[in-house]
XYZ file of N, CA and C in Angstrom:
171
model
N 91.314 15.404 118.929
C 91.520 14.301 119.798
C 92.993 13.922 119.754
N 93.610 13.747 120.913
C 95.010 13.356 120.999
C 95.112 11.865 121.300
N 95.824 11.196 120.453
C 96.070 9.775 120.678
C 97.279 9.643 121.603
N 97.393 8.576 122.354
C 98.528 8.414 123.276
C 99.890 8.534 122.594
N 100.015 8.024 121.373
C 101.310 8.125 120.702
C 101.609 9.570 120.303
N 100.596 10.385 120.046
C 100.811 11.805 119.765
C 101.386 12.508 120.996
N 100.807 12.217 122.131
C 101.254 12.838 123.381
C 102.668 12.388 123.718
N 102.957 11.101 123.565
C 104.297 10.580 123.864
C 105.341 11.199 122.935
N 105.017 11.307 121.652
C 105.949 11.910 120.707
C 106.169 13.390 121.033
N 105.113 14.101 121.377
C 105.248 15.507 121.746
C 106.106 15.689 122.980
N 105.950 14.790 123.954
C 106.767 14.847 125.156
C 108.235 14.615 124.832
N 108.506 13.610 124.024
C 109.894 13.317 123.646
C 110.500 14.445 122.813
N 109.750 14.969 121.879
C 110.249 16.053 121.043
C 110.497 17.320 121.867
N 109.532 17.675 122.699
C 109.686 18.873 123.522
C 110.832 18.747 124.506
N 110.976 17.584 125.127
C 112.082 17.376 126.059
C 113.429 17.430 125.366
N 113.508 16.857 124.169
C 114.756 16.879 123.405
C 115.135 18.302 122.998
N 114.178 19.042 122.499
C 114.446 20.418 122.082
C 114.846 21.272 123.286
N 114.167 21.106 124.406
C 114.509 21.880 125.606
C 115.925 21.553 126.073
N 116.301 20.283 126.055
C 117.653 19.895 126.467
C 118.703 20.488 125.533
N 118.445 20.469 124.240
C 119.394 21.041 123.277
C 119.525 22.553 123.447
N 118.432 23.235 123.710
C 118.483 24.687 123.913
C 119.280 25.025 125.167
N 119.063 24.283 126.241
C 119.822 24.523 127.471
C 121.304 24.293 127.232
N 121.664 23.212 126.561
C 123.073 22.938 126.274
C 123.687 24.009 125.377
N 122.920 24.473 124.406
C 123.439 25.478 123.472
C 123.633 26.830 124.130
N 122.800 27.178 125.102
C 122.868 28.511 125.703
C 123.668 28.568 126.997
N 124.045 27.429 127.561
C 124.770 27.443 128.827
C 126.117 28.122 128.683
N 126.878 27.766 127.677
C 128.213 28.335 127.488
C 128.197 29.837 127.238
N 127.447 30.320 126.248
C 127.464 31.752 125.937
C 126.921 32.650 127.052
N 126.066 32.135 127.915
C 125.483 32.999 128.938
C 126.298 33.053 130.229
N 127.288 32.171 130.389
C 128.085 32.183 131.628
C 128.765 33.520 131.893
N 129.424 34.152 130.899
C 130.039 35.455 131.176
C 129.012 36.526 131.575
N 127.826 36.480 130.962
C 126.798 37.459 131.314
C 126.315 37.267 132.751
N 126.139 36.019 133.151
C 125.689 35.731 134.509
C 126.759 36.128 135.517
N 128.014 35.839 135.204
C 129.108 36.218 136.106
C 129.179 37.735 136.265
N 128.977 38.456 135.174
C 129.007 39.920 135.245
C 127.835 40.449 136.065
N 126.660 39.856 135.914
C 125.501 40.294 136.692
C 125.716 40.035 138.174
N 126.276 38.873 138.510
C 126.545 38.569 139.922
C 127.596 39.505 140.492
N 128.626 39.821 139.709
C 129.698 40.696 140.182
C 129.186 42.109 140.432
N 128.169 42.518 139.670
C 127.608 43.856 139.867
C 126.971 44.019 141.230
N 126.461 42.937 141.787
C 125.925 42.963 143.138
C 124.552 43.554 143.307
N 123.900 43.928 142.222
C 122.542 44.457 142.334
C 121.599 43.388 142.855
N 120.720 43.737 143.794
C 119.844 42.730 144.381
C 118.982 41.996 143.355
N 118.483 42.703 142.361
C 117.643 42.053 141.355
C 118.466 41.077 140.518
N 119.679 41.465 140.154
C 120.534 40.584 139.353
C 120.920 39.349 140.140
N 121.262 39.514 141.403
C 121.644 38.369 142.234
C 120.433 37.464 142.460
N 119.262 38.045 142.652
C 118.054 37.237 142.825
C 117.760 36.446 141.561
N 117.901 37.091 140.411
C 117.565 36.449 139.144
C 118.586 35.380 138.758
N 119.885 35.636 138.982
C 120.931 34.698 138.552
C 121.330 33.718 139.641
N 120.890 33.934 140.860
C 121.274 33.049 141.958
C 122.538 33.550 142.621
N 122.872 32.943 143.732
C 124.027 33.412 144.496
C 125.341 32.886 143.955
N 125.288 31.964 143.028
C 126.515 31.418 142.462
C 126.824 30.064 143.047
N 127.973 29.522 142.668
C 128.345 28.205 143.169
C 128.509 28.211 144.681
N 128.198 27.085 145.284
C 128.353 26.964 146.742
C 129.825 27.017 147.100
N 130.126 27.686 148.185
C 131.505 27.775 148.654
C 131.773 26.654 149.634
N 132.960 26.113 149.566
C 133.331 25.027 150.472
C 133.694 25.579 151.842
N 133.256 24.883 152.873
C 133.613 25.270 154.241
C 135.072 24.928 154.498
N 135.729 25.791 155.256
C 137.153 25.552 155.551
C 137.311 24.840 156.837
């Protein structure tokens, strides 16, 4: 049986851990993502996204 405070604590703990993991991995993975995008393979571009939006001139 899950008590409401158990669920709330799990939500806070899981959200905190997920935020820390994203912050920790954002920096080291940027060069890998840039290299995958530069390669131009359709699967790599689909997986990593098209990159930052370009400004209209």
